[in-house]
């Protein structure tokens, strides 16, 4: 059997199992989705969002990219955020990074001529390193430096979300969503909260939209 045939076979078995427990499972699911969470995570195959929080289909709206980044010119991620906030009306956004992230490790290294596009995607992480160079360089091992940058990147991405008009508008009008920054440990399978931004968070004035006067 080919590796991809196994996926199709497993899918059939999974569908049968779900229907055996609840014959209406897919009928109800097909009508609509009302997820309470938007998850922005790393593409890393070892951090499968639904599996690590034991969630069912329909519970989490998901966007994943290399090193769980929110970049203000990335319409892919921003479209997901806008749809999740404005249409699905999610209560929480979780930005989830993970220790020993290959994207973060690569960002701390030289640029690779074989991966010019991926290099560009990691450019913002190099910036975060530059802002925190002193703190990161003071750590004794490479693993510690990578893992601290993993944490600082998550905190930075959460802040970037709060700088978007999508989030500021939703905070002003609907007092949602709350934004969470979590880090996942590949070695123990555990999530650790790092930062939480509530809808009444004060935004640095240079990033602020003034909805009252506009
Ligand atoms: Co990663």
Coordinates of C-alpha atoms and ligand atoms in Angstrom, one line a residue:
X1 CA 0.0 0.0 0.0
X2 CA 1.2 3.5 -0.9
X3 CA 1.6 5.9 2.0
X4 CA -1.1 8.2 0.7
X5 CA -3.5 5.2 0.3
X6 CA -3.1 4.7 4.0
X7 CA -4.4 8.3 4.6
X8 CA -7.5 7.6 2.5
X9 CA -8.1 4.3 4.3
X10 CA -7.7 5.9 7.7
X11 CA -10.1 8.6 6.7
X12 CA -12.8 6.0 5.8
X13 CA -12.3 4.3 9.2
X14 CA -12.4 7.6 11.0
X15 CA -15.7 8.6 9.3
X16 CA -17.2 5.2 10.1
X17 CA -16.2 5.5 13.7
X18 CA -17.7 9.0 14.1
X19 CA -21.0 7.8 12.5
X20 CA -21.1 4.8 14.7
X21 CA -21.0 7.0 17.8
X22 CA -23.3 9.7 16.4
X23 CA -25.1 9.0 13.1
X24 CA -25.9 12.8 12.8
X25 CA -22.3 13.9 13.4
X26 CA -21.5 15.0 9.8
X27 CA -25.1 16.1 9.0
X28 CA -25.0 18.6 11.8
X29 CA -21.4 19.6 10.9
X30 CA -22.1 20.2 7.3
X31 CA -24.7 22.9 8.0
X32 CA -22.5 25.5 9.7
X33 CA -19.4 26.2 11.8
X34 CA -19.4 28.2 15.0
X35 CA -15.9 27.9 16.4
X36 CA -15.0 29.8 19.5
X37 CA -11.3 29.9 18.7
X38 CA -9.0 31.0 16.0
X39 CA -5.6 29.2 16.2
X40 CA -2.6 30.7 14.5
X41 CA 0.2 28.1 14.7
X42 CA 3.4 26.8 13.2
X43 CA 3.2 24.5 10.1
X44 CA 5.4 22.0 12.0
X45 CA 3.9 18.5 11.7
X46 CA 4.5 17.9 15.4
X47 CA 2.2 20.6 16.5
X48 CA -1.2 19.5 15.2
X49 CA -3.6 22.1 16.7
X50 CA -6.8 20.0 17.2
X51 CA -4.9 16.9 18.4
X52 CA -2.9 18.6 21.2
X53 CA -6.0 20.2 22.7
X54 CA -8.3 17.2 22.0
X55 CA -10.7 19.2 19.9
X56 CA -13.3 18.0 17.5
X57 CA -14.1 19.3 14.0
X58 CA -15.9 22.6 14.2
X59 CA -14.2 23.8 17.4
X60 CA -11.2 25.7 16.0
X61 CA -10.7 27.9 12.9
X62 CA -7.0 27.4 11.9
X63 CA -4.2 29.2 10.1
X64 CA -0.7 27.8 10.2
X65 CA 2.5 29.0 8.6
X66 CA 6.2 28.7 9.2
X67 CA 7.0 30.1 12.7
X68 CA 3.4 31.2 13.4
X69 CA 3.7 34.7 12.1
X70 CA 1.2 37.5 11.6
X71 CA 2.7 39.8 8.9
X72 CA 0.7 43.0 8.1
X73 CA 1.2 42.6 4.4
X74 CA 0.2 38.9 4.3
X75 CA -3.3 38.8 3.0
X76 CA -3.5 35.1 3.6
X77 CA -3.2 35.4 7.4
X78 CA -5.1 38.7 7.5
X79 CA -8.1 37.2 5.6
X80 CA -8.3 34.4 8.1
X81 CA -8.2 36.8 11.0
X82 CA -10.8 39.1 9.4
X83 CA -13.2 36.2 8.6
X84 CA -12.7 34.7 12.1
X85 CA -13.3 38.0 13.9
X86 CA -15.9 39.6 11.7
X87 CA -18.0 36.7 10.5
X88 CA -17.4 33.8 12.8
X89 CA -17.1 36.2 15.8
X90 CA -14.5 34.1 17.6
X91 CA -14.0 34.9 21.3
X92 CA -10.4 34.0 21.5
X93 CA -7.3 34.0 19.2
X94 CA -4.5 31.7 20.1
X95 CA -1.0 32.3 18.7
X96 CA 0.8 29.1 19.4
X97 CA 4.5 28.7 18.8
X98 CA 6.7 25.8 19.9
X99 CA 10.1 25.2 21.4
X100 CA 12.9 24.0 19.0
X101 CA 11.1 25.6 16.0
X102 CA 13.0 25.1 12.8
X103 CA 11.9 28.4 11.4
X104 CA 13.2 30.3 14.4
X105 CA 16.5 28.3 14.4
X106 CA 16.9 29.1 10.7
X107 CA 16.3 32.8 11.3
X108 CA 19.2 32.8 13.7
X109 CA 21.5 31.4 11.0
X110 CA 22.8 32.9 7.7
X111 CA 20.5 33.2 4.7
X112 CA 20.4 30.1 2.5
X113 CA 20.8 30.7 -1.3
X114 CA 18.7 27.6 -1.9
X115 CA 15.7 28.9 0.1
X116 CA 15.4 32.5 -1.0
X117 CA 11.6 32.6 -0.5
X118 CA 11.7 31.0 2.9
X119 CA 14.5 33.4 3.9
X120 CA 12.2 36.3 3.1
X121 CA 9.4 34.8 5.2
X122 CA 11.9 34.6 8.2
X123 CA 13.1 38.2 7.8
X124 CA 10.7 39.6 10.5
X125 CA 12.1 37.0 13.0
X126 CA 15.6 38.3 12.3
X127 CA 14.2 41.7 13.3
X128 CA 12.9 40.4 16.6
X129 CA 16.3 38.9 17.3
X130 CA 17.9 42.3 16.5
X131 CA 15.5 44.1 19.0
X132 CA 16.5 41.6 21.7
X133 CA 20.0 40.7 20.7
X134 CA 21.6 41.5 24.0
X135 CA 19.2 39.3 26.0
X136 CA 19.4 36.4 23.5
X137 CA 23.2 36.5 23.0
X138 CA 23.7 36.4 26.8
X139 CA 22.2 32.8 26.9
X140 CA 24.9 30.1 27.0
X141 CA 23.6 27.5 24.6
X142 CA 22.1 27.6 21.1
X143 CA 19.0 25.7 22.2
X144 CA 18.4 28.3 24.9
X145 CA 18.8 31.2 22.4
X146 CA 16.4 29.5 20.0
X147 CA 13.8 28.9 22.7
X148 CA 14.0 32.4 24.0
X149 CA 13.5 33.7 20.5
X150 CA 10.5 31.3 20.1
X151 CA 8.9 33.0 23.1
X152 CA 9.8 36.6 22.0
X153 CA 8.4 35.8 18.6
X154 CA 5.0 34.7 20.0
X155 CA 4.8 37.8 22.2
X156 CA 5.6 39.9 19.1
X157 CA 3.0 38.2 16.9
X158 CA 0.3 38.8 19.6
X159 CA 1.3 42.5 19.7
X160 CA 1.2 42.7 15.9
X161 CA -2.4 41.3 15.9
X162 CA -3.4 44.1 18.3
X163 CA -1.9 46.7 15.8
X164 CA -4.3 45.6 13.1
X165 CA -7.5 47.6 12.3
X166 CA -9.4 44.3 12.4
X167 CA -8.6 43.7 16.1
X168 CA -8.8 47.3 17.3
X169 CA -12.2 47.7 15.6
X170 CA -13.6 44.5 17.2
X171 CA -12.2 45.5 20.6
X172 CA -13.8 48.9 20.3
X173 CA -17.2 47.7 19.0
X174 CA -17.6 44.2 20.6
X175 CA -15.1 43.9 23.4
X176 CA -13.7 40.7 21.8
X177 CA -11.5 38.7 21.0
X178 CA -9.0 38.0 23.7
X179 CA -5.6 37.2 22.3
X180 CA -3.5 34.5 23.8
X181 CA 0.2 33.7 23.2
X182 CA 1.1 30.1 24.0
X183 CA 4.2 28.0 23.6
X184 CA 4.1 24.2 23.1
X185 CA 6.8 21.9 24.3
X186 CA 7.7 19.2 21.8
X187 CA 9.4 17.2 24.5
X188 CA 6.5 17.0 26.9
X189 CA 3.4 17.8 24.8
X190 CA 2.4 20.6 27.1
X191 CA 1.1 24.1 26.3
X192 CA 2.3 27.1 28.4
X193 CA 0.6 30.5 28.3
X194 CA 3.0 33.4 27.9
X195 CA 0.9 36.5 27.3
X196 CA -2.8 37.5 27.2
X197 CA -4.1 40.7 25.6
X198 CA -7.7 41.6 26.7
X199 CA -9.9 43.9 24.7
X200 CA -9.2 46.8 27.0
X201 CA -5.4 46.6 26.4
X202 CA -3.9 50.0 25.9
X203 CA -2.2 50.2 22.4
X204 CA 1.0 52.1 21.8
X205 CA -0.2 55.4 20.3
X206 CA 1.8 55.0 17.1
X207 CA -0.1 51.8 16.3
X208 CA -3.5 53.0 17.3
X209 CA -6.6 53.6 15.1
X210 CA -8.8 56.3 16.5
X211 CA -12.3 54.9 15.8
X212 CA -14.0 57.6 17.9
X213 CA -13.1 60.5 15.7
X214 CA -12.9 58.8 12.3
Ligands
LIG1 CO1 8.0 25.7 14.0

